Tab-separated table of N, CA, C and O in Angstrom:
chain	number	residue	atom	x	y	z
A	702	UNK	N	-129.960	148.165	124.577
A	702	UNK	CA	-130.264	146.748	124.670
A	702	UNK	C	-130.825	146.356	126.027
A	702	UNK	O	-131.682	145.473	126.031
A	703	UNK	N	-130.457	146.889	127.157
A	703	UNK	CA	-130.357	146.540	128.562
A	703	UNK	C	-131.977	146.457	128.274
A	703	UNK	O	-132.401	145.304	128.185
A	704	UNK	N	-132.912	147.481	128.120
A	704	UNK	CA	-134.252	148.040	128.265
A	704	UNK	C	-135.007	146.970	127.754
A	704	UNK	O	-136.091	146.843	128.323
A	705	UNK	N	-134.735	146.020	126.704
A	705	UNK	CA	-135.743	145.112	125.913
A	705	UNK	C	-135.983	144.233	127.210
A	705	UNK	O	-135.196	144.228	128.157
A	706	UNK	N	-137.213	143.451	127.154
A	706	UNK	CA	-137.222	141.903	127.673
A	706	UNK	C	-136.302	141.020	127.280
A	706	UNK	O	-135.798	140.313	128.153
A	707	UNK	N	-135.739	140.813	125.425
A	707	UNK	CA	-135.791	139.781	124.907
A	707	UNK	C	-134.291	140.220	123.892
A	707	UNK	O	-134.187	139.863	122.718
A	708	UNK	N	-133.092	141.145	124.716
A	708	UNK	CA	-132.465	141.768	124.183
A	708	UNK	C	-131.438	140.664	123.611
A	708	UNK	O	-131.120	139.665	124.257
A	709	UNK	N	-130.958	140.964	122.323
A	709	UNK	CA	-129.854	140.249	121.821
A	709	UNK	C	-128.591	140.976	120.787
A	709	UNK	O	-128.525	142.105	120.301
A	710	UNK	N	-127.960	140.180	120.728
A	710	UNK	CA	-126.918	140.821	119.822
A	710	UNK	C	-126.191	139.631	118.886
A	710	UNK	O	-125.430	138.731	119.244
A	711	UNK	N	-126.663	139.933	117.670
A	711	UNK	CA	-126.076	139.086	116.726
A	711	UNK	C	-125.038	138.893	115.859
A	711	UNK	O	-125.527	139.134	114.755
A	712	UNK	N	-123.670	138.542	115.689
A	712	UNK	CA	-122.560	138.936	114.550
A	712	UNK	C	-122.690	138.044	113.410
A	712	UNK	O	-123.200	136.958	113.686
A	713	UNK	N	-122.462	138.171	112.580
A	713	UNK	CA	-121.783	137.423	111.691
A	713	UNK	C	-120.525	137.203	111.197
A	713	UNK	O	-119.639	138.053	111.290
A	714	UNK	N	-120.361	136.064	110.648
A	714	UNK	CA	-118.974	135.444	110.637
A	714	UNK	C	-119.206	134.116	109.548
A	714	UNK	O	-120.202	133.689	108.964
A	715	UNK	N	-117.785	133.701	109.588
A	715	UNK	CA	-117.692	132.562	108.482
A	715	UNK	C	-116.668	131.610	108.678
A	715	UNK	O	-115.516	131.684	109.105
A	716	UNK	N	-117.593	130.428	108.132
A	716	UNK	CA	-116.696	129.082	107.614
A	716	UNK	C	-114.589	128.859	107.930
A	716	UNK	O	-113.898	127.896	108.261
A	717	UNK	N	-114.309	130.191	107.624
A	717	UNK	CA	-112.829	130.587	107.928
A	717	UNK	C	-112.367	130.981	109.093
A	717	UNK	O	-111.150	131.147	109.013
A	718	UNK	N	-112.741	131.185	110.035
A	718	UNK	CA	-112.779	131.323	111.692
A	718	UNK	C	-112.260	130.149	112.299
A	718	UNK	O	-111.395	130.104	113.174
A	719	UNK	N	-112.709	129.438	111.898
A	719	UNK	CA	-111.880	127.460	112.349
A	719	UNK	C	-111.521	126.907	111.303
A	719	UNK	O	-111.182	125.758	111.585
A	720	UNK	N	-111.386	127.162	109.968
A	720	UNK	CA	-110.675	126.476	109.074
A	720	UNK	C	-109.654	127.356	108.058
A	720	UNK	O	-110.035	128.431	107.595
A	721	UNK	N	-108.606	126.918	107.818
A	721	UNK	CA	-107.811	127.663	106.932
A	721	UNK	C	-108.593	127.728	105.209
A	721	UNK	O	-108.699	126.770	104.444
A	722	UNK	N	-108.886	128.640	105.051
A	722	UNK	CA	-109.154	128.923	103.572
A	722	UNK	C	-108.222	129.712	102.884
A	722	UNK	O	-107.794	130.716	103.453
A	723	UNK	N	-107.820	129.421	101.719
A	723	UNK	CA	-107.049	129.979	101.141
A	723	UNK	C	-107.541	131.338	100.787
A	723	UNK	O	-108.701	131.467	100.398
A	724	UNK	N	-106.424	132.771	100.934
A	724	UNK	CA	-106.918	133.742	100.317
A	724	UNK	C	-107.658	134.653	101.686
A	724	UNK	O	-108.085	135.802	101.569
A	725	UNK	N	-107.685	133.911	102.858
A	725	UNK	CA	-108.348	134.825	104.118
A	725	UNK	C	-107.905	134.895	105.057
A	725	UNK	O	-108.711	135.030	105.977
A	726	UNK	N	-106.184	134.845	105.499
A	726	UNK	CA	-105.318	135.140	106.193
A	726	UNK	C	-105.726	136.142	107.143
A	726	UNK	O	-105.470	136.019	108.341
A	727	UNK	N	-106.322	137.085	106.688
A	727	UNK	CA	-106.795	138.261	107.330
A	727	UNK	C	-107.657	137.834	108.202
A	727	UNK	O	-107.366	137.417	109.323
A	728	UNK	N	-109.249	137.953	107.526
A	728	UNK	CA	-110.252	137.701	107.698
A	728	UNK	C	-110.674	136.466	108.752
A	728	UNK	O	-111.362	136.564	109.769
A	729	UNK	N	-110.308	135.773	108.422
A	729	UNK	CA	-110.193	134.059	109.578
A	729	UNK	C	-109.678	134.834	111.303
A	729	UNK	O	-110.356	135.136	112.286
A	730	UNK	N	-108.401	134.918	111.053
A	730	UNK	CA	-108.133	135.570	112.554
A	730	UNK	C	-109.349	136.193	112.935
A	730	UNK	O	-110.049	135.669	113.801
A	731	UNK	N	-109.669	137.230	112.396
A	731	UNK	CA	-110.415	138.405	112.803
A	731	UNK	C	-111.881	137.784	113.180
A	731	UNK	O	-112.462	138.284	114.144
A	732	UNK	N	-112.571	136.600	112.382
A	732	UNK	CA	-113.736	136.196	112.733
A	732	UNK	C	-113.729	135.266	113.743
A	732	UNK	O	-114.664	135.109	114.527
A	733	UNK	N	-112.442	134.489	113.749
A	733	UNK	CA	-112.037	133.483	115.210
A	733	UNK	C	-112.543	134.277	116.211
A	733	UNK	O	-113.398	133.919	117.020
A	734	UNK	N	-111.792	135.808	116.135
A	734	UNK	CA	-111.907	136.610	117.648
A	734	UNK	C	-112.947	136.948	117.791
A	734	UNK	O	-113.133	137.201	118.981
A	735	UNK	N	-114.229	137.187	116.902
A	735	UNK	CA	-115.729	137.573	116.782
A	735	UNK	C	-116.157	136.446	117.532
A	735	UNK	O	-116.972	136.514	118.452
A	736	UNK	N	-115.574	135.358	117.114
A	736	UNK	CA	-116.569	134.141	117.787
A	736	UNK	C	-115.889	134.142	118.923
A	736	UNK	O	-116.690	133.995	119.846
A	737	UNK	N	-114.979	134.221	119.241
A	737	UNK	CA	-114.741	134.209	120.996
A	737	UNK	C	-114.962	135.103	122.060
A	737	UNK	O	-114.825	135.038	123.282
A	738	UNK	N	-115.483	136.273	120.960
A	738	UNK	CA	-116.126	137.537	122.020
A	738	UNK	C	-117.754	137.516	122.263
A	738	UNK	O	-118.310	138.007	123.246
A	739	UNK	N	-118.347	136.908	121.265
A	739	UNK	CA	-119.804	135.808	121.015
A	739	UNK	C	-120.006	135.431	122.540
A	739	UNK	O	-120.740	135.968	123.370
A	740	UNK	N	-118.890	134.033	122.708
A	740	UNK	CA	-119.312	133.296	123.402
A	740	UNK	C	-118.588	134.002	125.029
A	740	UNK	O	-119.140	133.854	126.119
A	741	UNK	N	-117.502	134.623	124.851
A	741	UNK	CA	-117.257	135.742	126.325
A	741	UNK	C	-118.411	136.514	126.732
A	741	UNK	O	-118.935	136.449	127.845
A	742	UNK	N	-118.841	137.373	125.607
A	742	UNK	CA	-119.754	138.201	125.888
A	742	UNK	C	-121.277	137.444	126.381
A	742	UNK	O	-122.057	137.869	127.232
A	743	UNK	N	-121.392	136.288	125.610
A	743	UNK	CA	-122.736	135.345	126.370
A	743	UNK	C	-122.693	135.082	127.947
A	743	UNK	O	-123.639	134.933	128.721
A	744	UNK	N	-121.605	135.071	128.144
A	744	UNK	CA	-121.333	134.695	129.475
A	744	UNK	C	-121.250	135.744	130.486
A	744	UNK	O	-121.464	135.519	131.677
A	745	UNK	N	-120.941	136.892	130.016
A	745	UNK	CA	-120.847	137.687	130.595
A	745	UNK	C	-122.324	138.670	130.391
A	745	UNK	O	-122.678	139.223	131.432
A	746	UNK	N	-122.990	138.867	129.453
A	746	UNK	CA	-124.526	139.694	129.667
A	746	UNK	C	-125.330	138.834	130.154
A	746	UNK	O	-126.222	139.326	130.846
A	747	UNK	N	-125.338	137.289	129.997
A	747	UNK	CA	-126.541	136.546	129.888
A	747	UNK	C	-127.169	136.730	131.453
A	747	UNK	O	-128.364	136.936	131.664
A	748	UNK	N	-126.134	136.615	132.513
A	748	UNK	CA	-126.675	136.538	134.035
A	748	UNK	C	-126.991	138.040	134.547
A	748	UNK	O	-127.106	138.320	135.740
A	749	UNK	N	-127.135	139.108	133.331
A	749	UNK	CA	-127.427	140.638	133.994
A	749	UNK	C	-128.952	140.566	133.931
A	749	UNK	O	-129.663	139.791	133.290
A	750	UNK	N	-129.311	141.665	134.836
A	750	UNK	CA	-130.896	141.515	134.929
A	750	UNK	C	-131.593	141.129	133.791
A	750	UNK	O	-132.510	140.311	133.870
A	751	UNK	N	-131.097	141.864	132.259
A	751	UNK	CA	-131.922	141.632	131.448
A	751	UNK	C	-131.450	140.765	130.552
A	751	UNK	O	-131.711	141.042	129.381
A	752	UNK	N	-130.844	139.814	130.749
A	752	UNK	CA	-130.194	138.276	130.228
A	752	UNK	C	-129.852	138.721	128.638
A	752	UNK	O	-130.396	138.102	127.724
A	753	UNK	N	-129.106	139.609	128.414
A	753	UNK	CA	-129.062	139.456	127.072
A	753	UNK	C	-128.462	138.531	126.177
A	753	UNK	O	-127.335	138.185	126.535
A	754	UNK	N	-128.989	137.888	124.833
A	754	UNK	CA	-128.520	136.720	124.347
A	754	UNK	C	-127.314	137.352	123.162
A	754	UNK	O	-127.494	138.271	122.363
A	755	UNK	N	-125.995	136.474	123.375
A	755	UNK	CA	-125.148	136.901	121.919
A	755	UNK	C	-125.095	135.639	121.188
A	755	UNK	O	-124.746	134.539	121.617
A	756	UNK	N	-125.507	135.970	119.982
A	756	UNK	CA	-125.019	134.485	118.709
A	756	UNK	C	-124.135	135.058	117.910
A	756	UNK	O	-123.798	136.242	117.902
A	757	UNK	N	-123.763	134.181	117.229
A	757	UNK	CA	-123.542	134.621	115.635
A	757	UNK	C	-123.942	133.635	114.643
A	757	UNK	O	-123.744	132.462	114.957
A	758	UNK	N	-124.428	133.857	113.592
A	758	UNK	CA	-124.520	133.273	112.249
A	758	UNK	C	-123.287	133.348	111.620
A	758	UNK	O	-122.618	134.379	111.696
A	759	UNK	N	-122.808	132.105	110.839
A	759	UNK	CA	-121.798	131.810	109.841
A	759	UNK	C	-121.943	131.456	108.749
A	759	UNK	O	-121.852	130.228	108.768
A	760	UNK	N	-122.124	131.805	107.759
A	760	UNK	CA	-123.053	132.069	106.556
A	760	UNK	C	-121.830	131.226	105.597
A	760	UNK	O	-120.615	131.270	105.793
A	761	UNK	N	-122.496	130.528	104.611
A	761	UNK	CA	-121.344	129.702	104.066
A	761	UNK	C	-121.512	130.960	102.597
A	761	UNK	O	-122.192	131.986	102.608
A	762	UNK	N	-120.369	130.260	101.082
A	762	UNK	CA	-119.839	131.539	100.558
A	762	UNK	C	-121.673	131.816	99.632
A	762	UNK	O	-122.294	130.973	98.985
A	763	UNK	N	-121.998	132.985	99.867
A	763	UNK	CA	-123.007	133.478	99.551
A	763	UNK	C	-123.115	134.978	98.156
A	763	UNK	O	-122.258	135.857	98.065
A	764	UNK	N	-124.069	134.900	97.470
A	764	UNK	CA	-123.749	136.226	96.163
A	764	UNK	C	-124.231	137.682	97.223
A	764	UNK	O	-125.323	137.930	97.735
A	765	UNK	N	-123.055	138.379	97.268
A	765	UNK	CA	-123.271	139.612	97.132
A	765	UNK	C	-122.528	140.820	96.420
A	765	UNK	O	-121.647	140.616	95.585
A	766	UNK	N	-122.963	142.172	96.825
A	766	UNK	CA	-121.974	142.690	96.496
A	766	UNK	C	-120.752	142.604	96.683
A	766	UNK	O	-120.218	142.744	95.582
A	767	UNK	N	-119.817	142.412	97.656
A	767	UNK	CA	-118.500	141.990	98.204
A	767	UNK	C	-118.103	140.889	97.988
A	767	UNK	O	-117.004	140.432	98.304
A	768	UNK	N	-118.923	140.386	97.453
A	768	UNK	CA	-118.159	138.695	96.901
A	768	UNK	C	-117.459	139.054	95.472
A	768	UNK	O	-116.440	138.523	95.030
A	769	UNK	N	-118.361	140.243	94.750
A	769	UNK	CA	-117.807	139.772	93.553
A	769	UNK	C	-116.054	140.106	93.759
A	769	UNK	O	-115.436	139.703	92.773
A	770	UNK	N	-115.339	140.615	94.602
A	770	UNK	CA	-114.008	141.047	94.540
A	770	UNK	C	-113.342	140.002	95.238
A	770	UNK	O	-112.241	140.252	95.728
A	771	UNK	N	-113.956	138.604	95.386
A	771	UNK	CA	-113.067	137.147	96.134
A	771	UNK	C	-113.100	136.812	94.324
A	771	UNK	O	-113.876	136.832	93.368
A	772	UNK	N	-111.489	136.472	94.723
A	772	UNK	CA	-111.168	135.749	93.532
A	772	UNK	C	-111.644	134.074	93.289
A	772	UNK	O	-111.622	133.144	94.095
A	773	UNK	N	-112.051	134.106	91.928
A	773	UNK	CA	-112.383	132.803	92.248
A	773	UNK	C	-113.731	132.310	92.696
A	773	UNK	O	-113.971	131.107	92.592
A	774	UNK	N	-114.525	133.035	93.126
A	774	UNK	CA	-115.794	132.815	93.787
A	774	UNK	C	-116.474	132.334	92.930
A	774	UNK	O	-117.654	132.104	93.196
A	775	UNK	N	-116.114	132.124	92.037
A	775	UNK	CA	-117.449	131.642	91.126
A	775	UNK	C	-116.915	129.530	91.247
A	775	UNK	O	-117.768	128.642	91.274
A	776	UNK	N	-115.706	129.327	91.284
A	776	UNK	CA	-114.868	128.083	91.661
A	776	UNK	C	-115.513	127.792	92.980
A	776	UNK	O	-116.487	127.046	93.083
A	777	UNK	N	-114.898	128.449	94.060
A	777	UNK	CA	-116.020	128.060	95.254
A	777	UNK	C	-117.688	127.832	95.506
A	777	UNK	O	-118.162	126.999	96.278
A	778	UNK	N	-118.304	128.592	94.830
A	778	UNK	CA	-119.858	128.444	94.673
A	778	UNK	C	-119.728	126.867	93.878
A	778	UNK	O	-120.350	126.157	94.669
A	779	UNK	N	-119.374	126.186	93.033
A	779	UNK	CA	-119.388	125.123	92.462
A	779	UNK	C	-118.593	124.036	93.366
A	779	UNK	O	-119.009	122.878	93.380
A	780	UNK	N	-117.601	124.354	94.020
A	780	UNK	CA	-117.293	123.245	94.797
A	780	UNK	C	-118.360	123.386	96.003
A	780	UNK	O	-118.862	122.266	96.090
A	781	UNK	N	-118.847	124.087	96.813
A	781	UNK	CA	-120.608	124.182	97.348
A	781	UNK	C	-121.122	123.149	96.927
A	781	UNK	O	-121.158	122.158	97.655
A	782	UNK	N	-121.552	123.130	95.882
A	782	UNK	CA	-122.646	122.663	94.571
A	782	UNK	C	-122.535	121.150	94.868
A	782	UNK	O	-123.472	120.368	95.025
A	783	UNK	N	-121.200	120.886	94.917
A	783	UNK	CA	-120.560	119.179	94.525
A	783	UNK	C	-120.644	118.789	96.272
A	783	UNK	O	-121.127	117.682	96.509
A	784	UNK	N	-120.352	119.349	97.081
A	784	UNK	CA	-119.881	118.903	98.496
A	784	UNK	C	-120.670	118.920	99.305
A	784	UNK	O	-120.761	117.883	99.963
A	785	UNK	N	-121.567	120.018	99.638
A	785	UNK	CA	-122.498	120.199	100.695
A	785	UNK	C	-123.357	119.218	100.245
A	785	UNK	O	-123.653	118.811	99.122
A	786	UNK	N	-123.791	118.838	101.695
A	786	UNK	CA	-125.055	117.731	101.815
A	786	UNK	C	-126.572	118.030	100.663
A	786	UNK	O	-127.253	117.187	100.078
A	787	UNK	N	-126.692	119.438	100.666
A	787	UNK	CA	-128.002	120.199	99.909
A	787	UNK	C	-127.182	120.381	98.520
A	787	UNK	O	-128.069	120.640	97.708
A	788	UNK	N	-126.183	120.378	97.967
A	788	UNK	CA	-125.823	120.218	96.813
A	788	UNK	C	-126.675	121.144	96.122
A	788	UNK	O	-127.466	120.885	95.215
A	789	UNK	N	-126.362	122.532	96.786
A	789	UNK	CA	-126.203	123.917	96.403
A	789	UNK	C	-125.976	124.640	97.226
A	789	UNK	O	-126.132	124.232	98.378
A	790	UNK	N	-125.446	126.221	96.973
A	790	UNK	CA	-125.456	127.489	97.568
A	790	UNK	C	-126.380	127.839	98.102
A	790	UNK	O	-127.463	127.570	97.584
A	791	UNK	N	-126.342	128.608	99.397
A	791	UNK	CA	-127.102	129.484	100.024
A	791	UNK	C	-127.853	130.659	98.990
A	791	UNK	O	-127.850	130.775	97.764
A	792	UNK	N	-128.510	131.489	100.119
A	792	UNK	CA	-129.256	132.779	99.501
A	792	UNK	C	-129.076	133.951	100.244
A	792	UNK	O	-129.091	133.775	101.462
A	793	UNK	N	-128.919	135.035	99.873
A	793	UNK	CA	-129.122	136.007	101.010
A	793	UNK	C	-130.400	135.911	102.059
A	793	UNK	O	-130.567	136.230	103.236
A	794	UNK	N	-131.092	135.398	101.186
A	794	UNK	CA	-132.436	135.554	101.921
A	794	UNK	C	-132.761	134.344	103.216
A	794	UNK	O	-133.484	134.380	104.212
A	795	UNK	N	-131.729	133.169	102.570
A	795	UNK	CA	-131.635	132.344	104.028
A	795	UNK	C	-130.518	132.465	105.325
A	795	UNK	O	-130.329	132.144	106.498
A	796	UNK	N	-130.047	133.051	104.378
A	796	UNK	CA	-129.210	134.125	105.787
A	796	UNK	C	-129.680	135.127	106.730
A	796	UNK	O	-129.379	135.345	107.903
A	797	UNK	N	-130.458	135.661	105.959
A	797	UNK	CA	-131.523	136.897	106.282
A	797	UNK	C	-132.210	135.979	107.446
A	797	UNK	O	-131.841	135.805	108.608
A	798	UNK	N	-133.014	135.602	106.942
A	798	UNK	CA	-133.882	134.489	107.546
A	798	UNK	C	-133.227	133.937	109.039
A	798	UNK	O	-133.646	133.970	110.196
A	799	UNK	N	-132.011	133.426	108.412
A	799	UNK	CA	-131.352	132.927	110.245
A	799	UNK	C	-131.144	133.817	111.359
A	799	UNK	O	-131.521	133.737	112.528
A	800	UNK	N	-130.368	134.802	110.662
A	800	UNK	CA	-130.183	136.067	111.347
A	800	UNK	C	-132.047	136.815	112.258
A	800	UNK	O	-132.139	137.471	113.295
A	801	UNK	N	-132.805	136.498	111.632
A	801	UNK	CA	-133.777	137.117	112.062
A	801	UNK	C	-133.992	136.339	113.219
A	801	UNK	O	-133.853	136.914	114.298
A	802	UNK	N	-134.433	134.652	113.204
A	802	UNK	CA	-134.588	133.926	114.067
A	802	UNK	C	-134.001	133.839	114.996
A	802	UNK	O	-134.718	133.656	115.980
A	803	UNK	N	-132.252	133.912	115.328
A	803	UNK	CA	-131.361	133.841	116.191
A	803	UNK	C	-131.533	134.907	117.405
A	803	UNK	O	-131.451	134.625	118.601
A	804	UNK	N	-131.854	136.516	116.711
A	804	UNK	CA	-132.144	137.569	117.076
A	804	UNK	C	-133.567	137.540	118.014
A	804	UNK	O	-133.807	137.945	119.151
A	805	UNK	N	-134.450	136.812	116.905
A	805	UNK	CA	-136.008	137.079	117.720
A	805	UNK	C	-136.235	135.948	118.304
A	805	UNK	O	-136.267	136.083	119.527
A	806	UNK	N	-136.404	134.898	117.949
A	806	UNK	CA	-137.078	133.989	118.392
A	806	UNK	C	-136.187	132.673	119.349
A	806	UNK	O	-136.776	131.813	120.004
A	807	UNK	N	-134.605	132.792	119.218
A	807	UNK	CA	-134.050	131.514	119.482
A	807	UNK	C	-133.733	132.278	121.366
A	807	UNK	O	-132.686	132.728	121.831
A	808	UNK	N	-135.227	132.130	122.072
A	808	UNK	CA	-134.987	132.659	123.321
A	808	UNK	C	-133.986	131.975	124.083
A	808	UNK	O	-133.161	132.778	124.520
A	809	UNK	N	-133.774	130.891	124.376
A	809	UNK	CA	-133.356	129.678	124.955
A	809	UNK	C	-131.801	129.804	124.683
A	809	UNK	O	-131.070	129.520	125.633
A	810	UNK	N	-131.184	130.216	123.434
A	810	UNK	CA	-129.838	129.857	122.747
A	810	UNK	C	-128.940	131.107	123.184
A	810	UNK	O	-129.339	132.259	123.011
A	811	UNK	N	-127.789	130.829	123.719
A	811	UNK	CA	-126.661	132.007	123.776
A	811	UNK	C	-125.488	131.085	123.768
A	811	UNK	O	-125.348	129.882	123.989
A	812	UNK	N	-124.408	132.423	123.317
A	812	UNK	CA	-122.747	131.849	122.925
A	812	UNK	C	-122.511	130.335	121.979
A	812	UNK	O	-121.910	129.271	122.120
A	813	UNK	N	-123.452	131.047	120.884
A	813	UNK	CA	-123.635	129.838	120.334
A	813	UNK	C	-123.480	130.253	118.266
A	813	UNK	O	-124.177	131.048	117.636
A	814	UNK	N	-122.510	129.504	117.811
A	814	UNK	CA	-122.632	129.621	116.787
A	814	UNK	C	-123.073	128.977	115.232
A	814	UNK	O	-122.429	128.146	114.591
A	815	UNK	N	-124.481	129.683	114.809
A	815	UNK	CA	-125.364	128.637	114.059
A	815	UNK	C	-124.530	128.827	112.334
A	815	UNK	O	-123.869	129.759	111.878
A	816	UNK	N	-124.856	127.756	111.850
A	816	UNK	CA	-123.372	127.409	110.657
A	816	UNK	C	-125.399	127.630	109.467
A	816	UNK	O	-126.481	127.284	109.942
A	817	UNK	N	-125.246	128.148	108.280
A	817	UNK	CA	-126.168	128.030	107.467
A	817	UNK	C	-125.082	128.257	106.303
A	817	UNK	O	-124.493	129.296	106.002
A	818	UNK	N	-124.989	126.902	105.711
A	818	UNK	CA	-124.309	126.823	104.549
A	818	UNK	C	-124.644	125.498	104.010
A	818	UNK	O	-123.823	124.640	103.686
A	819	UNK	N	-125.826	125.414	103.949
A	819	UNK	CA	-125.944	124.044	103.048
A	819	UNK	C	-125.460	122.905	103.376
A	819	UNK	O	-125.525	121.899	102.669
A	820	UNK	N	-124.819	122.994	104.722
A	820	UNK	CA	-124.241	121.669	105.192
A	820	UNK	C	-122.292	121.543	105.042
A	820	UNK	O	-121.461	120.957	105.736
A	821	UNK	N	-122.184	122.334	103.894
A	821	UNK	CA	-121.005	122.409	103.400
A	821	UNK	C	-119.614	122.320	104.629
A	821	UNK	O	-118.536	121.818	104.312
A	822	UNK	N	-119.854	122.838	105.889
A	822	UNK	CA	-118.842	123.067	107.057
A	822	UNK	C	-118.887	121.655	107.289
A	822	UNK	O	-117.782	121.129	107.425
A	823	UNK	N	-120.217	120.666	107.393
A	823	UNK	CA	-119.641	119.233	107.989
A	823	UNK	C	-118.825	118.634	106.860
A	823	UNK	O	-118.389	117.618	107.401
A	824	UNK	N	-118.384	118.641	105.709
A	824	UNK	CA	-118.074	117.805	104.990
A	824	UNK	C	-116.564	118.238	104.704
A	824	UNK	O	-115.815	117.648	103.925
A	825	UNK	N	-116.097	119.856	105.787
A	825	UNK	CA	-114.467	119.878	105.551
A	825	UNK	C	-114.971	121.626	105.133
A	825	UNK	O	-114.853	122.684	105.751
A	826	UNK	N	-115.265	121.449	104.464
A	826	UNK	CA	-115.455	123.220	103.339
A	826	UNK	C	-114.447	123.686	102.813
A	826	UNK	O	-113.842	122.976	102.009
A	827	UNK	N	-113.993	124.948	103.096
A	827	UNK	CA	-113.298	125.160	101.649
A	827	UNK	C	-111.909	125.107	101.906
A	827	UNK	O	-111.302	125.423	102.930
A	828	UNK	N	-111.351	124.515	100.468
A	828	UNK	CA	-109.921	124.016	101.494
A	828	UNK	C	-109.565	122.249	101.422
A	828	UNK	O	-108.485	121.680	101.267
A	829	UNK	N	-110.569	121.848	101.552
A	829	UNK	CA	-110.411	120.608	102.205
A	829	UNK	C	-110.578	119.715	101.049
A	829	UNK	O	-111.295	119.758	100.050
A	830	UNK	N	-109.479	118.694	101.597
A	830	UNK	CA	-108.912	117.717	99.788
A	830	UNK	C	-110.145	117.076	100.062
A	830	UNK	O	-110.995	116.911	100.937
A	831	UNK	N	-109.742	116.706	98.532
A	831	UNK	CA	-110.953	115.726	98.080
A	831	UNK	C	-111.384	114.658	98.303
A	831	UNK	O	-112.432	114.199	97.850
A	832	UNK	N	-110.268	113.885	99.372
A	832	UNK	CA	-110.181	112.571	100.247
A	832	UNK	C	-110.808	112.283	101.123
A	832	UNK	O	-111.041	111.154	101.554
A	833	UNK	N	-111.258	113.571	101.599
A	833	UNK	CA	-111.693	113.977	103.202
A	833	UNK	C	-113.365	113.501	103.124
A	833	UNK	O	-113.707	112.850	104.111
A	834	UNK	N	-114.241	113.689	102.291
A	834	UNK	CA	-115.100	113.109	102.072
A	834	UNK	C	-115.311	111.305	102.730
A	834	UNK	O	-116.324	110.662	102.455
């Protein structure tokens, strides 16, 4: 990485990192600490000679292979549907898409974490009663 001009390092992570979702006890801790090594590690490469940038993308619940074994996922993709501002699901391919930009082009941006879920994280996400609206 040191060698690029324009070196970066990107993680991904999710929606469950700052909010309790049911069913990701695990997973939540573990992406909290992704995002706090994000924004340590920004702070700590960004002022080396070759300024390297760290993000992460947080991808709201998306179809892949590994989804099909979340229970329920097909319940969450529909509460998506009803809640997020875009009143639908993501794509791999707009994930793809962020991930590329964050990496190549977002020169300016470090220790910073970009949310692509349809909006769904401002309105509470998953988890969050139906009041909260």
């Amino acid at each position: 990485l040191s060698r690029s001009d324009s070196a970066s390092l990107t993680a991904l992570t999710y929606l469950g990192s700052s909010r309790a979702v049911p069913n990701y006890n695990v997973m939540g801790p573990a992406k909290a600490s992704l995002e706090a090594l994000v924004r340590g590690l920004a702070l700590e490469l960004g002022p080396t000679e070759s300024s390297i940038r760290v993000n992460a993308v947080s991808a709201g619940p998306v179809s892949t292979m590994a989804a099909r074994g979340i229970a329920n996922f097909g319940s969450i993709k529909g509460e998506v549907e009803q809640r997020a501002p875009l009143q639908r699901n993501i794509t791999v391919e707009e994930v793809g898409d962020t991930v590329a930009y964050v990496a190549a082009d977002a020169n300016g941006m470090t220790g910073q974490i970009v949310y692509v879920d349809a909006g769904y994280s401002i309105v509470g996400g998953p988890g969050a009663p139906p009041d909260e609206l």
